[in-house]
Coordinates of C-alpha atoms in Angstrom, one line a residue:
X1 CA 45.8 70.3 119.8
X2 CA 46.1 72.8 122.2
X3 CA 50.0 72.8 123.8
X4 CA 50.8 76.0 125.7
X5 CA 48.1 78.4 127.1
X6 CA 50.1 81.7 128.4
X7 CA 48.3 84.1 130.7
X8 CA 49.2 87.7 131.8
X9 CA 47.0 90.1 134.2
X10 CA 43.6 88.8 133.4
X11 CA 41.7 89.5 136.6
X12 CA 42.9 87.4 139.5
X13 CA 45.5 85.4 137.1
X14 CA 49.0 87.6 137.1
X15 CA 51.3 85.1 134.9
X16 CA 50.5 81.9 134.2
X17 CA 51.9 79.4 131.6
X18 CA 50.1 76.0 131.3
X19 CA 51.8 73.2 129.3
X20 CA 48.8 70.7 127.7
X21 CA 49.5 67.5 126.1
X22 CA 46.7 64.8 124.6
X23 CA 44.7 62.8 126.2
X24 CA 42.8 63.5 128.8
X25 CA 43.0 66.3 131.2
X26 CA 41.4 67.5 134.4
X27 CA 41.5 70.5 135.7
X28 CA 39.7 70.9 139.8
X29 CA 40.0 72.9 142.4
X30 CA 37.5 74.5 145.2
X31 CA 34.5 76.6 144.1
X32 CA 35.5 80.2 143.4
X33 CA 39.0 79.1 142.7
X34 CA 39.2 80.9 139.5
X35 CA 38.2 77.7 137.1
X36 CA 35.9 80.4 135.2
X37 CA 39.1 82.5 134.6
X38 CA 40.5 80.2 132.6
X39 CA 38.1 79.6 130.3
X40 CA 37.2 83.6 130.1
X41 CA 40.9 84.2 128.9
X42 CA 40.9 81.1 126.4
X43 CA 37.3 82.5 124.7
X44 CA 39.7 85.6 124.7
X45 CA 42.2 84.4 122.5
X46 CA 39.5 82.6 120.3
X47 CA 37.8 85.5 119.8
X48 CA 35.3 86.4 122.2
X49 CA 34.6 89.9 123.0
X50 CA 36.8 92.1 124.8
X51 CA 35.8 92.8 128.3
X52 CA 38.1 95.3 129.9
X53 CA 36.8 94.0 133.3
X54 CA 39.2 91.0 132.3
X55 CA 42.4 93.0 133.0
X56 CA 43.9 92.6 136.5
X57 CA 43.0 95.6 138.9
X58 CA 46.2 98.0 138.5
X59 CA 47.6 97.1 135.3
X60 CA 47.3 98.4 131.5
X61 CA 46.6 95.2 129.8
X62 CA 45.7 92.0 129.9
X63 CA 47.2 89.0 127.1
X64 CA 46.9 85.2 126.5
X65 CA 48.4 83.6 124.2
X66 CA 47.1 80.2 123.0
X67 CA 49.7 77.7 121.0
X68 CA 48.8 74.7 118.8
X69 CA 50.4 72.4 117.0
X70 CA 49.0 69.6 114.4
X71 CA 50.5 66.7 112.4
X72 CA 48.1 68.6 109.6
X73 CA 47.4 71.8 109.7
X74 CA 43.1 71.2 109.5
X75 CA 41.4 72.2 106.4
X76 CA 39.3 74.9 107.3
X77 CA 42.0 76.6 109.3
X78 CA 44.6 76.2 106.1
X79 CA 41.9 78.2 104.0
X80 CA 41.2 81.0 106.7
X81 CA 44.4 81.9 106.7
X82 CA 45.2 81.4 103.4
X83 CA 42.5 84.4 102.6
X84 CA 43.8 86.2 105.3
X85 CA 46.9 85.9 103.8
X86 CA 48.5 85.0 106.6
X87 CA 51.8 82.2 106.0
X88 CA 52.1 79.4 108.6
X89 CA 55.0 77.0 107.8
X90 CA 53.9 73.5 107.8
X91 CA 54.8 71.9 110.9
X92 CA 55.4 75.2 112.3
X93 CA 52.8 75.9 115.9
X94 CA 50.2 77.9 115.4
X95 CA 50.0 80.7 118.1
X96 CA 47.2 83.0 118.4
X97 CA 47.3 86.0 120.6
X98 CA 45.2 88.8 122.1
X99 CA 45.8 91.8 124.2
X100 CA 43.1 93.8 125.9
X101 CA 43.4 97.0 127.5
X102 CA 42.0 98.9 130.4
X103 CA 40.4 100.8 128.3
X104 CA 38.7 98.1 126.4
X105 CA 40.2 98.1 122.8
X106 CA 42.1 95.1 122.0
X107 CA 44.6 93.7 119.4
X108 CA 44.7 90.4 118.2
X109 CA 47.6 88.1 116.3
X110 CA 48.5 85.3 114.5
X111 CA 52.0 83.8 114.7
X112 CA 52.5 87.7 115.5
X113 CA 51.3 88.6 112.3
X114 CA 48.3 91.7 113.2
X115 CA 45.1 90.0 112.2
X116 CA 41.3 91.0 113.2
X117 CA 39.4 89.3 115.5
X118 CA 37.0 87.8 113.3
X119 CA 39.5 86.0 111.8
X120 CA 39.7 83.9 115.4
X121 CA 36.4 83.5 115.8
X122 CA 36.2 81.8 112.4
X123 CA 39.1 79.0 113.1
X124 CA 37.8 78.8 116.7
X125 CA 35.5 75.7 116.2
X126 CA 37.9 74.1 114.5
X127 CA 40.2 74.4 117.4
X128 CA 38.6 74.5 120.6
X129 CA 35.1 72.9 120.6
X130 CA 33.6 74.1 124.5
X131 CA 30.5 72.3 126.5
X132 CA 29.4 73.7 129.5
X133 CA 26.3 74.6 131.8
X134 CA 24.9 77.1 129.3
X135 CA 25.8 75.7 125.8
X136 CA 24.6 77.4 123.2
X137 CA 26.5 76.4 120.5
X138 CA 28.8 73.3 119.6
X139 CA 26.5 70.5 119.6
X140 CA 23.3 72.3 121.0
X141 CA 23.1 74.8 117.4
X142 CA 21.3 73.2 115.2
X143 CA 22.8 74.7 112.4
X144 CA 26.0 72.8 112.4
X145 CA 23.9 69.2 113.0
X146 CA 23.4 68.1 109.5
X147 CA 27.0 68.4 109.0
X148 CA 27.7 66.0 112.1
X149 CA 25.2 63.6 110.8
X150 CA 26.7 64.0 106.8
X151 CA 29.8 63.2 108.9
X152 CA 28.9 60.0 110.8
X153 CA 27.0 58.8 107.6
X154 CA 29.7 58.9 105.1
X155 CA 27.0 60.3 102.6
X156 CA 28.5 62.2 99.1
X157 CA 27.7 65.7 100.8
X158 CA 29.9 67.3 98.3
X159 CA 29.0 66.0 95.7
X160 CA 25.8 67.6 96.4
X161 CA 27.7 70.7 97.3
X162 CA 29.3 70.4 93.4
X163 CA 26.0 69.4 91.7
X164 CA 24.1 72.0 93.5
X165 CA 26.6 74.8 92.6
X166 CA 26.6 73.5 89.0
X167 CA 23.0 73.5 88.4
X168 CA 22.7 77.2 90.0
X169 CA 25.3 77.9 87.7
X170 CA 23.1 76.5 84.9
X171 CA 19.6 78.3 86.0
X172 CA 22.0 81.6 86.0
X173 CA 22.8 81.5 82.8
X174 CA 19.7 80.8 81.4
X175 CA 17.9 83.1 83.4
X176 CA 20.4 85.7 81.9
X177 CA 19.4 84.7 78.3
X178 CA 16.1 84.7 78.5
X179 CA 16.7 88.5 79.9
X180 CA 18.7 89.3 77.1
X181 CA 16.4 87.8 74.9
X182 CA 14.0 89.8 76.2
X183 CA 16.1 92.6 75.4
X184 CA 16.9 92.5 72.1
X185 CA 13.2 91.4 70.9
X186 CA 12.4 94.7 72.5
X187 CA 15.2 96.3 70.5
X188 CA 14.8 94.3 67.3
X189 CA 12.9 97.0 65.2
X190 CA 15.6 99.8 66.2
X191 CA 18.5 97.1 65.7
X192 CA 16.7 96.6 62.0
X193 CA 16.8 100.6 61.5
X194 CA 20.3 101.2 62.6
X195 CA 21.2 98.1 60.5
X196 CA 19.4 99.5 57.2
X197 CA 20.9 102.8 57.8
X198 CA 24.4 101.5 57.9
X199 CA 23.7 99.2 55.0
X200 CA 23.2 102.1 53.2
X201 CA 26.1 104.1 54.5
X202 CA 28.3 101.2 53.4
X203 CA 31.0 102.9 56.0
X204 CA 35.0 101.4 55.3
X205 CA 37.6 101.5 57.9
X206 CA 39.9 104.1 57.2
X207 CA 37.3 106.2 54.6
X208 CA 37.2 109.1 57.1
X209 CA 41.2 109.6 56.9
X210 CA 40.9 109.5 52.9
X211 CA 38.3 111.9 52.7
X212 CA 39.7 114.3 54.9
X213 CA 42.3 114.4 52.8
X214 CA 41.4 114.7 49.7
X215 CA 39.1 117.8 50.8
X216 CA 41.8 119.3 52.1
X217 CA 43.4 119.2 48.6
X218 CA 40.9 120.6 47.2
X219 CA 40.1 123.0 49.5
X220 CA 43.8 124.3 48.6
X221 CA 43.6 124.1 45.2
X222 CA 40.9 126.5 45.7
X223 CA 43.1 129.0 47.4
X224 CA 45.8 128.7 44.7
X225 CA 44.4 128.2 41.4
X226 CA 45.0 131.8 40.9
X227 CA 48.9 131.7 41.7
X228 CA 48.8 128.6 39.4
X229 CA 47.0 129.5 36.3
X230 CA 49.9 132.2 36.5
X231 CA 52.2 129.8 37.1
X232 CA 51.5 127.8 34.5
X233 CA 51.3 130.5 31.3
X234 CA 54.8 131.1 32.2
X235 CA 55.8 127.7 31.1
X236 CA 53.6 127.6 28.5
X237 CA 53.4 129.1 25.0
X238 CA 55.8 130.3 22.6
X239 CA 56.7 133.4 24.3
X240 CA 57.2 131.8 27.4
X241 CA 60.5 131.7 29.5
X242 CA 61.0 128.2 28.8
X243 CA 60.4 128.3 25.1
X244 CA 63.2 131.3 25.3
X245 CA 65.3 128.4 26.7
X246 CA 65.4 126.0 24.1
X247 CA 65.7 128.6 21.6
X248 CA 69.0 129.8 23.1
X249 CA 70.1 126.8 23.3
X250 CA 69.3 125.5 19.8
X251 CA 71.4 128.7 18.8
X252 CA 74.0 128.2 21.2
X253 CA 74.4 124.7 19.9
X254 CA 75.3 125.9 16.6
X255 CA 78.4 128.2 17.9
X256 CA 79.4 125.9 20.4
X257 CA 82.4 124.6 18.6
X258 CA 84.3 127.5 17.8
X259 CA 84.7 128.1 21.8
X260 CA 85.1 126.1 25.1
X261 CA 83.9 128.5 26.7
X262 CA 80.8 128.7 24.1
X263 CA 80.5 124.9 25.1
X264 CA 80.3 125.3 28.8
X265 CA 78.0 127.8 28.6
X266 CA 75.7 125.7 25.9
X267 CA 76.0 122.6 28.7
X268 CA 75.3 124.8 31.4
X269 CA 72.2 126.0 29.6
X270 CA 71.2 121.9 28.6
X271 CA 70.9 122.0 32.5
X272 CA 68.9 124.7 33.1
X273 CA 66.5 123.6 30.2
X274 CA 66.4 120.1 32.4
X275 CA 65.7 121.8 35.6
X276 CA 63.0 124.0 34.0
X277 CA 61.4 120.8 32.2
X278 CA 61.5 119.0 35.5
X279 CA 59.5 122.4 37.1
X280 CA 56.8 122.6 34.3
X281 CA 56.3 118.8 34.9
X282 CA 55.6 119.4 39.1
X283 CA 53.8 122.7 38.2
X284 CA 50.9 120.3 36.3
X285 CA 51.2 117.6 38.5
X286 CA 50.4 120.0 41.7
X287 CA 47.8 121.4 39.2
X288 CA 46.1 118.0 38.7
X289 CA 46.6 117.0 42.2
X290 CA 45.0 120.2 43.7
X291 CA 42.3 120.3 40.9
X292 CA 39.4 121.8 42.4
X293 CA 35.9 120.5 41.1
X294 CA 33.5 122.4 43.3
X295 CA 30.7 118.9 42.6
X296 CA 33.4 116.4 43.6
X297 CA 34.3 118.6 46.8
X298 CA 30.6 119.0 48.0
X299 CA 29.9 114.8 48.0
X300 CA 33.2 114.9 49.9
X301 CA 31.6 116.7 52.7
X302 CA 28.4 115.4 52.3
X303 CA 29.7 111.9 52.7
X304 CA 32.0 113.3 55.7
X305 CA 28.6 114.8 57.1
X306 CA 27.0 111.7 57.2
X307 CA 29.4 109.3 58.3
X308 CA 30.6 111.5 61.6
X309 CA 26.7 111.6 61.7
X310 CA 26.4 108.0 62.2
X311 CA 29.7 107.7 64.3
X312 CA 28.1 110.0 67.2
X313 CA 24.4 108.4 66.8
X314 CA 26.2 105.3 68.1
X315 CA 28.3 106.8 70.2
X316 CA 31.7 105.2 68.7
X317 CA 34.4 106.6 66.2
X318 CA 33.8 106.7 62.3
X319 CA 36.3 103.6 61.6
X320 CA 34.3 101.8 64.3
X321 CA 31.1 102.3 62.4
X322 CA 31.6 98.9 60.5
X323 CA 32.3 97.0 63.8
X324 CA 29.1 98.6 65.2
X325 CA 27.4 97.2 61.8
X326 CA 28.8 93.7 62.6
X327 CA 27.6 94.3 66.2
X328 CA 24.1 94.7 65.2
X329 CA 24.3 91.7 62.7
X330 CA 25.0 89.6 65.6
X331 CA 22.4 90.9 68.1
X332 CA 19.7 90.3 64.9
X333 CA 21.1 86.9 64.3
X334 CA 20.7 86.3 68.1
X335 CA 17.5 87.2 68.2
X336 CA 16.4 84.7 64.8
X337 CA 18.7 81.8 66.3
X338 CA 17.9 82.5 70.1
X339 CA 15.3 80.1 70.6
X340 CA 17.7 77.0 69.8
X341 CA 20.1 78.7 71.9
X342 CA 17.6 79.0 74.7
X343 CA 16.4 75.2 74.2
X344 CA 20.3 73.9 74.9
X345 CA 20.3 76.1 77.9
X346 CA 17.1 74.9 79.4
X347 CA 18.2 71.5 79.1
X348 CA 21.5 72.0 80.7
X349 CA 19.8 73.6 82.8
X350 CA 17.4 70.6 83.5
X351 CA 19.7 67.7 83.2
X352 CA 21.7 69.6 86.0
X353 CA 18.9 70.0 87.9
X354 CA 17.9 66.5 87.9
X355 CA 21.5 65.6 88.6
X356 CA 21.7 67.5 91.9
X357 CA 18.2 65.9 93.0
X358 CA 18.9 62.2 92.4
X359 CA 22.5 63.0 94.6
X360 CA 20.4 65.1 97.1
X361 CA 18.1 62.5 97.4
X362 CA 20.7 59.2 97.5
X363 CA 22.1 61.5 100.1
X364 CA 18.7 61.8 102.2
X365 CA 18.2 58.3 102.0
X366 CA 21.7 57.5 103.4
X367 CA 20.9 60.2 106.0
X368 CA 17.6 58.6 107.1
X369 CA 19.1 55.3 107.4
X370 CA 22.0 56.4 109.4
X371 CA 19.8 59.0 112.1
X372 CA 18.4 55.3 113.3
X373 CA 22.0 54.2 113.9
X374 CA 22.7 57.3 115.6
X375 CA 19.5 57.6 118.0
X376 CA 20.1 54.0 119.1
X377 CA 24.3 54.7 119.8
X378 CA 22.7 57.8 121.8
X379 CA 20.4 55.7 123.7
X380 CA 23.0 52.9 124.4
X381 CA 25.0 55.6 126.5
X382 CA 21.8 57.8 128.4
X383 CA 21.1 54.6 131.0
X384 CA 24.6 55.0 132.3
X385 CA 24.5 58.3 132.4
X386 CA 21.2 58.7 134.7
X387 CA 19.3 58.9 132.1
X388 CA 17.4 56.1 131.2
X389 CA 14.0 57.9 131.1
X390 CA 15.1 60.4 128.2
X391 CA 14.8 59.5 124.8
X392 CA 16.9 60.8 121.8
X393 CA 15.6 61.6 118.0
X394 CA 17.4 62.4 114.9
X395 CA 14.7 64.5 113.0
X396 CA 15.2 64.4 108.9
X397 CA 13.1 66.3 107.4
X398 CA 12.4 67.5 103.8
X399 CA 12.5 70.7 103.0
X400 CA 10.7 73.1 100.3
X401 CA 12.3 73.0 96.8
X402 CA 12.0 77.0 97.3
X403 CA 14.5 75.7 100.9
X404 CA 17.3 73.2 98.7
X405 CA 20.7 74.3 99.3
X406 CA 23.6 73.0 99.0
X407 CA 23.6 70.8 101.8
X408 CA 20.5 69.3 100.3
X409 CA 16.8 68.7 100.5
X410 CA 16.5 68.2 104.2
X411 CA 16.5 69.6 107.4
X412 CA 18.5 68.0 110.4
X413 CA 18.4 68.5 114.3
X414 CA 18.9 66.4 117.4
X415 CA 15.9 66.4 119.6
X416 CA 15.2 65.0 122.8
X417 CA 12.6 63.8 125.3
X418 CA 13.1 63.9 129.0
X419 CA 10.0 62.2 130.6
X420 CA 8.1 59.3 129.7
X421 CA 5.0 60.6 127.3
X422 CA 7.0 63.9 126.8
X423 CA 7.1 65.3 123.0
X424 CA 10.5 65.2 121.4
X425 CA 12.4 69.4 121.3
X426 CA 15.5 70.8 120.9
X427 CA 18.3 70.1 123.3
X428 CA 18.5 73.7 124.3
X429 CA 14.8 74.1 125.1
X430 CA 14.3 70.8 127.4
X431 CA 17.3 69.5 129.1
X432 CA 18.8 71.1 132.0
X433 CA 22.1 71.7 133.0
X434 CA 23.2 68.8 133.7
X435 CA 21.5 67.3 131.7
X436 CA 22.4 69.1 128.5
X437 CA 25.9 68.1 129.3
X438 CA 25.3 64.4 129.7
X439 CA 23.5 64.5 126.8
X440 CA 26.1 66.3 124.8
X441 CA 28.3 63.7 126.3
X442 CA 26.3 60.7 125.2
X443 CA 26.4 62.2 121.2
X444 CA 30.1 62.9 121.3
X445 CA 30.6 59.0 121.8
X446 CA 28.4 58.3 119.5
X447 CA 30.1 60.5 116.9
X448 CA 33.6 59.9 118.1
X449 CA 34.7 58.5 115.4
X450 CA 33.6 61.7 113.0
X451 CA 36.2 64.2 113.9
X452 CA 35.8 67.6 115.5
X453 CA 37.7 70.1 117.3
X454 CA 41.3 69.9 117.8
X455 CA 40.6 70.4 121.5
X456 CA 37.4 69.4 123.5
X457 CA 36.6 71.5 126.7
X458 CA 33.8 70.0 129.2
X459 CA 33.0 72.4 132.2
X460 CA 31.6 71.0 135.0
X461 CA 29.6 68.4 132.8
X462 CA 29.2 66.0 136.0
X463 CA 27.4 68.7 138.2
X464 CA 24.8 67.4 140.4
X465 CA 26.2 63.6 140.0
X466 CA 28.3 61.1 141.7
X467 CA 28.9 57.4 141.9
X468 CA 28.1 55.1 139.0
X469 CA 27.0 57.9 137.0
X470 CA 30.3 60.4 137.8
X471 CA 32.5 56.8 137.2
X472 CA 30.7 56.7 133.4
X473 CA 30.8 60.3 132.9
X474 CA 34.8 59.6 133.5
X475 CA 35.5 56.1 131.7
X476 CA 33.3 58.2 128.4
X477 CA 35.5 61.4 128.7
X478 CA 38.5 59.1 128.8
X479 CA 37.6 57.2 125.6
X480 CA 36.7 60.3 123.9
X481 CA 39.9 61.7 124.5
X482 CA 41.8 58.9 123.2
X483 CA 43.7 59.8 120.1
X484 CA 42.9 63.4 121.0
X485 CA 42.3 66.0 123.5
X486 CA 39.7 66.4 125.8
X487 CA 40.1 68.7 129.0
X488 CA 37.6 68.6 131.7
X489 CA 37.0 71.1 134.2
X490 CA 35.4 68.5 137.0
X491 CA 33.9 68.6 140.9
X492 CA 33.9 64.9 140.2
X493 CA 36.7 62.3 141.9
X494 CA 35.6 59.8 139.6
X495 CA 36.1 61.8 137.3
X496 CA 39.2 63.6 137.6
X497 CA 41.1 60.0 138.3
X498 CA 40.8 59.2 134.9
X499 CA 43.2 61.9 133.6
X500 CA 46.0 61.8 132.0
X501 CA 47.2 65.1 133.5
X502 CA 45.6 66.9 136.4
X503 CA 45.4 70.0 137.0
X504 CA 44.9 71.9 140.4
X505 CA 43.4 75.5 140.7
X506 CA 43.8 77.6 143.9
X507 CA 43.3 80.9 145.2
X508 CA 45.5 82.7 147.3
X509 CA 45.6 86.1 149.4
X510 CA 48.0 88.5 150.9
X511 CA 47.0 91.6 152.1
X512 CA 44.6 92.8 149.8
X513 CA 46.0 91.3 147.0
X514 CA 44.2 87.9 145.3
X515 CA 45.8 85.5 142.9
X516 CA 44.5 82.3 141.2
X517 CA 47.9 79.7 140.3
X518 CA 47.4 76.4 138.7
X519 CA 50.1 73.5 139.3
X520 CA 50.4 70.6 137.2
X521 CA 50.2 67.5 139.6
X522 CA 52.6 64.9 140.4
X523 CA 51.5 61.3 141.6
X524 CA 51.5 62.5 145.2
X525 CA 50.0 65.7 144.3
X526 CA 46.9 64.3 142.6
X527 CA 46.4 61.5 145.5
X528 CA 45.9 64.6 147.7
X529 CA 43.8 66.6 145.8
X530 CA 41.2 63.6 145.2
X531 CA 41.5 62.8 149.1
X532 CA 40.6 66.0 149.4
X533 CA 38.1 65.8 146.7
X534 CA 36.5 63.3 148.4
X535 CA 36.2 64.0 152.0
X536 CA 36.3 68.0 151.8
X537 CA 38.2 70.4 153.7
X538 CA 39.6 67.7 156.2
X539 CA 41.6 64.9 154.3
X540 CA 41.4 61.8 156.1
X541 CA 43.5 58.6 155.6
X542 CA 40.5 56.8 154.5
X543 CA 39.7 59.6 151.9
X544 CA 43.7 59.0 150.6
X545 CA 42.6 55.4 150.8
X546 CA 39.7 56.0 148.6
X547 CA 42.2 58.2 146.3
X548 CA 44.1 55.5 145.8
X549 CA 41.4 53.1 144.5
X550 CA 40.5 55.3 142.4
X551 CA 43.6 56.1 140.3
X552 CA 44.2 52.6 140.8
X553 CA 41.4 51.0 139.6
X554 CA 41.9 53.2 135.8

């Protein structure tokens, strides 16, 4: 509920600082007092727009600061904020905050973390819930009165919510399949080409590395088989330098004995035969390796031709070519199997739809049955509230299947008849007023008991009435508020006896200067301002009389 409502320069308002506790409050004063200001600079700080004509002649900028506190932080507000990323400690207040300047651009903050002013607008019904002369949203929108009816009947709206989402979930994703069967029947006799042609190819991960390769060897080979055909007569033959070799040493083995030197030089010798053996051995395996066979090298590059051929046709890299072929596979196997496919979907999709229609409908049956209870806890509060001639509908509707939503198959709005005979309309569009207040009045007792806005605001609902009818308007505000918060800007005596806190609004001037103050009330203080309430500029001791039997008899 609302707690603290600070105020600083908004036109005739210089600082105020309101302290607000549950229950029912009253706020009165004379016409013109600045009752209107109040409420401007509240639909400030929940988000209205910025009107530099708020801030106070003379200054820079205008601020109000609203404060809130709840036992649990509600719902709706706890996910707002949690998109906005913006952290409120649980049991910590929430304080919202705006600043106009004179210029007209504004600021806005939550538990002064800089936040846009959207954001307020979206917890503001949550918080502060506002019915005055010229409603035109609350209660009078249409738009927000299935909710209060799925509200007072207890119906399984969200499981109508869940079985709707599931079964659009459901039509998506067969919608999509049918599209992409669609697709690929289109594409089947290129998917069977590319397929064939890869069959052929037969492509192997890591085939393009290998080939490379090996042409590569061969492409040297072909640069030195000169150097080692040369190469390789020196090692070969009879004459050749490693025939000479062994020969030496076959006849240096023979002398060896008769000198140690003649042996080191016969075992240095063994060694150099070794070495050269070791070289002819590389020499032919270099030979063999870079062997070039001018056939072999040209299917090399032919098959190098046509796999890189392949890789760019489908746009991917030669090792991915076998992937692609598995690809394809699929997609053709898709197309053969996609009917049974298809015929699980569509009964998914079926069975789900059927699901959300037997909830949608339990839940239009509860709502039918529960609009009677409604209209007739409506009617049981218009008599006392002067207006026993008007009559009160709950219209329930179906809608078109191409209309379902996910608040179900019907259409909800409160409509009323003023006169005898008169056909039933919107609230907006027939009542006055007055009227439209008492009326609003009437359904918030009847929906008491559903929940709402952390703070209720009524301006001025009992215009144009007094006695009985001001006495009801005061003893209903009174009940509403229990448990709650309900503030009431009131004309009404009757009315403003029943608060639980009161709240006087004044003007004052000096010199050319014009301020608007509001005091909290003490006993004394609110006996005076009903007198005066009652018996107008001059309070009489019978008008402090009267005060008195009023805040007595509540």
């Amino acid at each position: 509920m609302l707690t603290r409502l600070s105020i600083r320069n908004v036109v005739l308002i210089e600082a105020l600082d309101l302290d607000f506790a549950g229950g029912l409050g009253v706020l009165t004063g004379e016409t013109g007092a600045g009752k209107s200001i109040l409420l401007d600079a509240l639909g400030l700080v929940l988000g209205d727009r910025a009107d530099s004509g708020l801030v106070r002649a003379g200054e820079d900028q205008a601020s109000v600061t609203a404060s809130f506190e709840f036992t649990r932080l509600p719902d709706v507000v706890k996910a707002a904020l949690a998109e906005a990323e913006v952290d409120v400690e649980p049991g910590e207040p929430l304080i919202l905050k705006r600043r106009v300047k004179a210029d007209g651009g504004s600021k806005a903050f939550i538990n002064d973390q800089p936040v846009g002013v959207a954001l307020l607008r979206e917890l503001a019904p949550a918080l502060v819930e506002l019915h005055g002369q010229h409603d035109d949203r609350g209660l009078v929108n249409p738009r927000g009165h299935r909710a209060l009816l799925d509200r007072y009947c207890g119906g399984d709206a969200a499981g109508v919510d869940l079985a709707w989402r599931e079964w659009r979930t459901r039509v998506e994703a067969l919608a999509a399949a049918h599209a992409a069967l669609d697709q690929a029947a289109a594409d089947r006799d290129l998917i069977v080409a590319h397929l064939a042609e890869l069959a052929a190819l037969e492509p192997a991960e890591g085939e393009e590395e290998e080939l490379a390769s090996a042409r590569a060897d061969m492409q040297k080979g072909e640069r030195l088989s000169g150097d080692l055909a040369e190469l390789q007569h020196l090692w070969a033959g009879s004459d050749s330098a490693l025939a000479a070799l062994r020969g030496a040493a076959r006849r240096l083995d023979r002398i060896a004995p008769e000198h140690p030197l003649l042996a080191e030089a016969l075992a240095a010798l063994d060694r150099a035969v070794i070495e050269a053996s070791e070289a002819e051995d590389r020499l032919a395996r270099a030979a063999e390796a870079l062997s070039h066979d001018p056939a072999m090298l040209d299917r090399i590059e032919t098959r190098l031709f046509d796999l890189r051929a392949a890789a760019r046709k489908h746009h991917c890299t030669v090792d991915e070519l076998p992937a692609k072929m598995r690809s394809l596979r699929a997609a053709l196997d898709a197309i053969e199997g996609g009917d049974a496919d298809l015929a699980a979907l569509e009964a998914a999709a079926a069975k789900a739809g059927e699901d959300y229609r037997a909830k949608a409908e339990a839940l239009s049956a509860t709502r039918q049955a529960a609009a009677g209870k409604l209209d007739a806890a409506v009617a049981a509060e218009l008599a006392p509230l002067k207006l026993d001639a008007a009559k009160f509908r709950t219209s329930v509707n179906p809608l078109p299947e191409d209309r379902w939503g996910p608040s179900g198959i019907d259409a909800v709005e409160f409509l009323i008849s003023t006169n005898p005979g008169a056909d039933f309309a919107p609230l907006a569009k027939i009542a006055s007023g007055g009227e439209l207040s008492r009326f609003i009045l009437a359904l918030k007792v009847a929906l008491a008991e559903q929940g709402g806005a952390a703070t209720v605001i009524f301006d001025e609902i009992d215009r144009g009435v007094g006695g009985a009818v001001a006495s009801a308007i005061g003893e209903r505000l009174a009940r509403l508020a229990s448990g709650g918060q309900l503030l009431a800007v009131t004309h009404s005596p009757q009315v403003a006896a029943r608060g639980s806190q009161h709240y006087m609004i004044a003007k004052s001037s000096e010199g050319t200067v014009t301020r608007t103050s509001v005091v909290l009330l003490d006993s004394a203080g609110r006996q005076e301002e009903i007198a005066r309430m009652l018996s107008g500029a001059e309070v009489t001791a019978e008008a402090r009389a009267q005060a008195d039997r009023l805040l007595e008899g509540v």
